[in-house]
mmCIF file of C-alpha atoms in Angstrom:
data_model
loop_
_atom_site.group_PDB
_atom_site.id
_atom_site.type_symbol
_atom_site.label_atom_id
_atom_site.label_comp_id
_atom_site.label_asym_id
_atom_site.label_seq_id
_atom_site.Cartn_x
_atom_site.Cartn_y
_atom_site.Cartn_z
ATOM 1 C CA MET A 1 71.365 131.609 -158.398
ATOM 2 C CA SER A 2 68.240 133.778 -158.231
ATOM 3 C CA ASP A 3 68.134 137.239 -156.676
ATOM 4 C CA GLN A 4 65.783 135.842 -154.016
ATOM 5 C CA GLU A 5 68.326 133.206 -152.990
ATOM 6 C CA LYS A 6 71.090 135.815 -152.908
ATOM 7 C CA THR A 7 69.120 138.026 -150.497
ATOM 8 C CA LYS A 8 67.784 135.247 -148.272
ATOM 9 C CA LEU A 9 68.904 135.790 -144.676
ATOM 10 C CA THR A 10 70.144 132.974 -142.492
ATOM 11 C CA ALA A 11 69.171 132.560 -138.852
ATOM 12 C CA THR A 12 72.755 133.409 -137.879
ATOM 13 C CA GLN A 13 72.596 136.686 -139.793
ATOM 14 C CA VAL A 14 69.298 137.606 -138.170
ATOM 15 C CA GLU A 15 70.734 136.814 -134.724
ATOM 16 C CA GLN A 16 73.830 138.879 -135.384
ATOM 17 C CA TYR A 17 71.766 141.802 -136.654
ATOM 18 C CA LEU A 18 69.638 141.815 -133.497
ATOM 19 C CA ARG A 19 72.767 141.635 -131.365
ATOM 20 C CA ASP A 20 74.234 144.592 -133.240
ATOM 21 C CA HIS A 21 70.959 146.538 -132.996
ATOM 22 C CA PRO A 22 69.468 145.850 -129.543
ATOM 23 C CA GLU A 23 67.198 148.878 -129.978
ATOM 24 C CA PHE A 24 65.464 147.296 -132.961
ATOM 25 C CA PHE A 25 62.324 146.290 -131.055
ATOM 26 C CA ASN A 26 62.067 149.728 -129.491
ATOM 27 C CA GLU A 27 61.189 150.987 -132.952
ATOM 28 C CA HIS A 28 59.042 147.960 -133.829
ATOM 29 C CA LEU A 29 57.065 147.280 -130.667
ATOM 30 C CA HIS A 30 54.164 145.767 -132.583
ATOM 31 C CA LEU A 31 56.363 142.805 -133.521
ATOM 32 C CA LEU A 32 56.829 141.783 -129.904
ATOM 33 C CA GLU A 33 53.164 140.882 -129.494
ATOM 34 C CA GLN A 34 53.057 139.059 -132.806
ATOM 35 C CA MET A 35 56.036 136.818 -132.091
ATOM 36 C CA ARG A 36 55.414 133.520 -130.282
ATOM 37 C CA ILE A 37 57.962 131.411 -128.432
ATOM 38 C CA PRO A 38 57.409 127.769 -127.332
ATOM 39 C CA HIS A 39 56.923 127.307 -123.598
ATOM 40 C CA PRO A 40 57.699 124.130 -121.605
ATOM 41 C CA SER A 41 53.988 123.819 -120.885
ATOM 42 C CA GLY A 42 53.329 123.442 -124.589
ATOM 43 C CA ASN A 43 51.606 126.798 -124.985
ATOM 44 C CA ALA A 44 53.139 129.602 -127.022
ATOM 45 C CA VAL A 45 53.927 132.841 -125.211
ATOM 46 C CA SER A 46 54.750 136.286 -126.487
ATOM 47 C CA LEU A 47 58.304 137.548 -126.635
ATOM 48 C CA ILE A 48 57.528 140.054 -123.895
ATOM 49 C CA SER A 49 56.265 137.285 -121.625
ATOM 50 C CA LYS A 50 59.332 135.232 -122.395
ATOM 51 C CA GLN A 51 61.609 138.165 -121.601
ATOM 52 C CA LEU A 52 59.841 138.711 -118.284
ATOM 53 C CA GLU A 53 60.252 135.040 -117.479
ATOM 54 C CA LEU A 54 63.973 135.211 -118.270
ATOM 55 C CA PHE A 55 64.375 138.410 -116.253
ATOM 56 C CA ARG A 56 62.662 136.826 -113.219
ATOM 57 C CA SER A 57 64.852 133.749 -113.495
ATOM 58 C CA ARG A 58 67.981 135.862 -113.782
ATOM 59 C CA HIS A 59 66.868 138.025 -110.860
ATOM 60 C CA GLN A 60 66.374 134.961 -108.661
ATOM 61 C CA GLU A 61 69.785 133.653 -109.700
ATOM 62 C CA LEU A 62 71.462 136.951 -108.799
ATOM 63 C CA GLU A 63 69.622 137.046 -105.470
ATOM 64 C CA SER A 64 70.880 133.545 -104.680
ATOM 65 C CA GLN A 65 74.434 134.548 -105.573
ATOM 66 C CA LEU A 66 74.196 137.662 -103.411
ATOM 67 C CA THR A 67 72.861 135.647 -100.475
ATOM 68 C CA GLU A 68 75.709 133.180 -100.878
ATOM 69 C CA LEU A 69 78.297 135.976 -100.948
ATOM 70 C CA ILE A 70 76.798 137.567 -97.831
ATOM 71 C CA GLU A 71 76.918 134.220 -96.042
ATOM 72 C CA ILE A 72 80.564 133.717 -97.050
ATOM 73 C CA ALA A 73 81.399 137.213 -95.780
ATOM 74 C CA ARG A 74 79.733 136.458 -92.456
ATOM 75 C CA GLU A 75 81.644 133.193 -92.139
ATOM 76 C CA ASN A 76 84.901 134.984 -92.925
ATOM 77 C CA ASP A 77 84.161 137.620 -90.286
ATOM 78 C CA THR A 78 83.418 134.899 -87.742
ATOM 79 C CA SER A 79 86.602 133.030 -88.628
ATOM 80 C CA TYR A 80 88.642 136.212 -88.284
ATOM 81 C CA VAL A 81 87.224 136.912 -84.816
ATOM 82 C CA ARG A 82 87.883 133.338 -83.706
ATOM 83 C CA MET A 83 91.465 133.350 -84.940
ATOM 84 C CA HIS A 84 92.019 136.731 -83.268
ATOM 85 C CA LYS A 85 90.778 135.355 -79.936
ATOM 86 C CA LEU A 86 92.982 132.296 -80.373
ATOM 87 C CA THR A 87 96.067 134.385 -81.077
ATOM 88 C CA LEU A 88 95.483 136.693 -78.102
ATOM 89 C CA ALA A 89 94.924 133.745 -75.764
ATOM 90 C CA LEU A 90 98.184 132.127 -76.825
ATOM 91 C CA LEU A 91 100.159 135.369 -76.603
ATOM 92 C CA ASP A 92 98.796 135.926 -73.110
ATOM 93 C CA ALA A 93 100.235 132.595 -71.944
ATOM 94 C CA LYS A 94 103.619 132.692 -70.225
ATOM 95 C CA THR A 95 104.084 128.931 -69.912
ATOM 96 C CA ILE A 96 103.210 125.794 -71.862
ATOM 97 C CA GLU A 97 100.647 124.929 -69.214
ATOM 98 C CA GLU A 98 98.942 128.314 -69.541
ATOM 99 C CA ALA A 99 98.957 128.022 -73.329
ATOM 100 C CA VAL A 100 97.220 124.640 -73.180
ATOM 101 C CA ALA A 101 94.639 125.915 -70.682
ATOM 102 C CA ASN A 102 93.938 129.057 -72.729
ATOM 103 C CA LEU A 103 93.726 127.028 -75.922
ATOM 104 C CA GLU A 104 91.171 124.665 -74.436
ATOM 105 C CA THR A 105 89.046 127.611 -73.282
ATOM 106 C CA VAL A 106 89.120 129.430 -76.620
ATOM 107 C CA LEU A 107 88.439 126.318 -78.686
ATOM 108 C CA SER A 108 85.512 125.449 -76.454
ATOM 109 C CA GLU A 109 83.948 128.918 -76.278
ATOM 110 C CA TYR A 110 84.626 130.289 -79.758
ATOM 111 C CA PHE A 111 85.155 127.228 -81.941
ATOM 112 C CA LEU A 112 82.465 125.147 -80.206
ATOM 113 C CA THR A 113 84.628 122.065 -79.772
ATOM 114 C CA ASP A 114 83.950 119.523 -77.029
ATOM 115 C CA PHE A 115 87.429 118.045 -76.641
ATOM 116 C CA VAL A 116 90.985 119.283 -77.172
ATOM 117 C CA ALA A 117 94.255 117.362 -77.219
ATOM 118 C CA ILE A 118 97.826 118.531 -77.795
ATOM 119 C CA ARG A 119 100.774 116.194 -78.138
ATOM 120 C CA ILE A 120 104.386 117.329 -78.405
ATOM 121 C CA ILE A 121 106.668 114.630 -79.742
ATOM 122 C CA LYS A 122 109.790 114.631 -77.582
ATOM 123 C CA PRO A 123 111.210 112.818 -74.566
ATOM 124 C CA VAL A 124 108.795 113.240 -71.703
ATOM 125 C CA PRO A 125 110.112 115.775 -69.139
ATOM 126 C CA ASP A 126 108.820 116.387 -65.648
ATOM 127 C CA ALA A 127 105.770 118.510 -66.399
ATOM 128 C CA PRO A 128 102.463 119.333 -64.699
ATOM 129 C CA ILE A 129 100.595 118.070 -67.783
ATOM 130 C CA SER A 130 101.643 114.448 -67.987
ATOM 131 C CA ASN A 131 99.972 113.609 -71.307
ATOM 132 C CA LEU A 132 101.232 116.691 -73.152
ATOM 133 C CA TYR A 133 104.395 114.958 -74.342
ATOM 134 C CA ILE A 134 104.760 111.715 -76.223
ATOM 135 C CA GLU A 135 107.985 109.767 -76.761
ATOM 136 C CA PRO A 136 109.263 109.745 -80.374
ATOM 137 C CA ASP A 137 109.364 105.920 -80.340
ATOM 138 C CA SER A 138 106.052 105.479 -78.536
ATOM 139 C CA ASP A 139 103.560 102.967 -79.893
ATOM 140 C CA ASN A 140 100.924 105.646 -79.358
ATOM 141 C CA LEU A 141 102.243 107.442 -82.442
ATOM 142 C CA LYS A 142 101.593 104.520 -84.777
ATOM 143 C CA PRO A 143 97.806 105.107 -85.096
ATOM 144 C CA PHE A 144 98.624 108.609 -86.393
ATOM 145 C CA SER A 145 101.406 107.662 -88.808
ATOM 146 C CA LYS A 146 99.260 108.408 -91.879
ATOM 147 C CA GLU A 147 98.178 111.824 -90.618
ATOM 148 C CA LEU A 148 101.712 112.803 -89.615
ATOM 149 C CA ALA A 149 103.193 111.568 -92.887
ATOM 150 C CA SER A 150 100.784 113.710 -94.917
ATOM 151 C CA ASN A 151 101.484 116.797 -92.778
ATOM 152 C CA GLN A 152 97.956 117.932 -93.638
ATOM 153 C CA PRO A 153 94.913 118.423 -91.408
ATOM 154 C CA THR A 154 92.508 115.482 -91.443
ATOM 155 C CA CYS A 155 88.834 115.441 -90.493
ATOM 156 C CA GLY A 156 86.435 112.590 -89.933
ATOM 157 C CA LYS A 157 85.623 109.947 -87.360
ATOM 158 C CA PRO A 158 88.613 108.756 -85.338
ATOM 159 C CA THR A 159 89.285 105.100 -84.712
ATOM 160 C CA LEU A 160 88.653 103.977 -81.149
ATOM 161 C CA THR A 161 92.406 103.631 -80.630
ATOM 162 C CA GLN A 162 93.025 107.182 -81.827
ATOM 163 C CA ALA A 163 90.220 108.539 -79.654
ATOM 164 C CA LYS A 164 91.530 106.755 -76.561
ATOM 165 C CA ILE A 165 95.065 108.091 -77.044
ATOM 166 C CA LEU A 166 93.828 111.632 -77.610
ATOM 167 C CA PHE A 167 90.787 111.974 -75.395
ATOM 168 C CA GLY A 168 91.161 109.225 -72.791
ATOM 169 C CA ASP A 169 88.003 108.398 -70.853
ATOM 170 C CA ALA A 170 85.894 110.546 -73.195
ATOM 171 C CA SER A 171 86.908 108.500 -76.255
ATOM 172 C CA LEU A 172 83.480 106.893 -76.716
ATOM 173 C CA GLU A 173 81.829 110.318 -76.792
ATOM 174 C CA VAL A 174 83.893 111.567 -79.736
ATOM 175 C CA GLN A 175 81.909 111.187 -82.960
ATOM 176 C CA SER A 176 84.089 113.362 -85.199
ATOM 177 C CA TYR A 177 87.469 115.024 -84.943
ATOM 178 C CA ALA A 178 90.082 117.093 -86.722
ATOM 179 C CA ILE A 179 93.781 116.439 -86.296
ATOM 180 C CA MET A 180 96.364 119.041 -87.304
ATOM 181 C CA PRO A 181 100.021 118.041 -87.521
ATOM 182 C CA MET A 182 102.526 120.569 -86.214
ATOM 183 C CA LEU A 183 105.767 119.545 -87.872
ATOM 184 C CA PHE A 184 108.363 122.263 -87.520
ATOM 185 C CA THR A 185 112.150 122.200 -87.386
ATOM 186 C CA GLU A 186 112.093 123.209 -83.719
ATOM 187 C CA MET A 187 109.155 121.034 -82.658
ATOM 188 C CA GLU A 188 106.955 118.184 -83.808
ATOM 189 C CA GLY A 189 103.521 117.288 -82.556
ATOM 190 C CA PHE A 190 99.834 117.577 -83.345
ATOM 191 C CA LEU A 191 96.698 119.338 -82.220
ATOM 192 C CA ALA A 192 93.351 117.559 -82.217
ATOM 193 C CA VAL A 193 89.809 118.754 -81.543
ATOM 194 C CA GLY A 194 86.828 116.482 -81.071
ATOM 195 C CA SER A 195 83.062 116.797 -81.093
ATOM 196 C CA ARG A 196 80.126 114.784 -79.800
ATOM 197 C CA GLU A 197 78.366 115.704 -83.049
ATOM 198 C CA ASP A 198 78.736 113.266 -85.907
ATOM 199 C CA GLY A 199 79.868 115.195 -88.975
ATOM 200 C CA ARG A 200 80.947 118.306 -87.058
ATOM 201 C CA PHE A 201 84.390 117.690 -88.501
ATOM 202 C CA HIS A 202 83.769 116.135 -91.891
ATOM 203 C CA TYR A 203 86.397 114.723 -94.248
ATOM 204 C CA SER A 204 85.357 117.193 -96.977
ATOM 205 C CA MET A 205 86.076 120.264 -94.850
ATOM 206 C CA GLY A 206 88.655 122.694 -96.190
ATOM 207 C CA SER A 207 92.126 122.474 -94.681
ATOM 208 C CA LEU A 208 93.343 126.082 -94.987
ATOM 209 C CA PHE A 209 91.715 127.305 -91.776
ATOM 210 C CA LEU A 210 92.941 124.274 -89.816
ATOM 211 C CA THR A 211 96.456 124.663 -91.218
ATOM 212 C CA GLN A 212 96.558 128.294 -90.104
ATOM 213 C CA MET A 213 95.395 127.267 -86.647
ATOM 214 C CA SER A 214 98.126 124.652 -86.313
ATOM 215 C CA GLU A 215 100.754 127.170 -87.448
ATOM 216 C CA ILE A 216 99.644 129.739 -84.865
ATOM 217 C CA VAL A 217 99.538 127.187 -82.045
ATOM 218 C CA GLY A 218 102.813 125.548 -83.067
ATOM 219 C CA THR A 219 104.670 128.840 -83.372
ATOM 220 C CA ARG A 220 103.622 129.941 -79.893
ATOM 221 C CA LEU A 221 104.490 126.579 -78.333
ATOM 222 C CA ILE A 222 107.948 126.714 -79.915
ATOM 223 C CA ALA A 223 108.512 130.164 -78.388
ATOM 224 C CA LEU A 224 107.420 128.939 -74.947
ATOM 225 C CA ILE A 225 109.543 125.786 -75.137
ATOM 226 C CA SER A 226 112.624 127.776 -76.075
ATOM 227 C CA GLY A 227 111.965 130.203 -73.233
ATOM 228 C CA GLN A 228 111.484 133.254 -75.445
#
């Protein structure tokens, strides 16, 4: 093997050298203008131009990421305020009837829902809100068997039967809804919110926020039912 072959550098070695010596071009600025890099347009551009192009692209990418993070932070702040209002409204209620009324107000004003329905699964007692309770063996539970079995919030467009059971005369107005099972040892039931807007509650929506809502509502209802 000749001396020339022994000293011939590979592309990998050149790349590694430049990585190890990032200041190299600071001492050899004249090389930057002499080097040419292919451009998508077909024209060759200098290394400096290419670096500027990469820097601009990276800057735009970072700006987009920052904007996304700011938007997420705003959404989190809004969610926190809404959940705080919900919790205070429920704690302020002294009876089941007050809790339902307060819940409907908060969900309408702060969560921008058009319809609210709560069903507690237990023998129907004498109560001012006649449709609040639903018998454990009622046929009206069958349309929600899948949602209750999963014990997970579900979003989407309700069937007409589901909408009628939940929202009565307003059933035809409901274009999307979210149903949140409340299955606790002390109480079983579900909370549902509806919207006139198609896609307001979409099947791809995250369930964490809705699960937290159902836990807050369910816990307060349990306390009121038990007379605590």
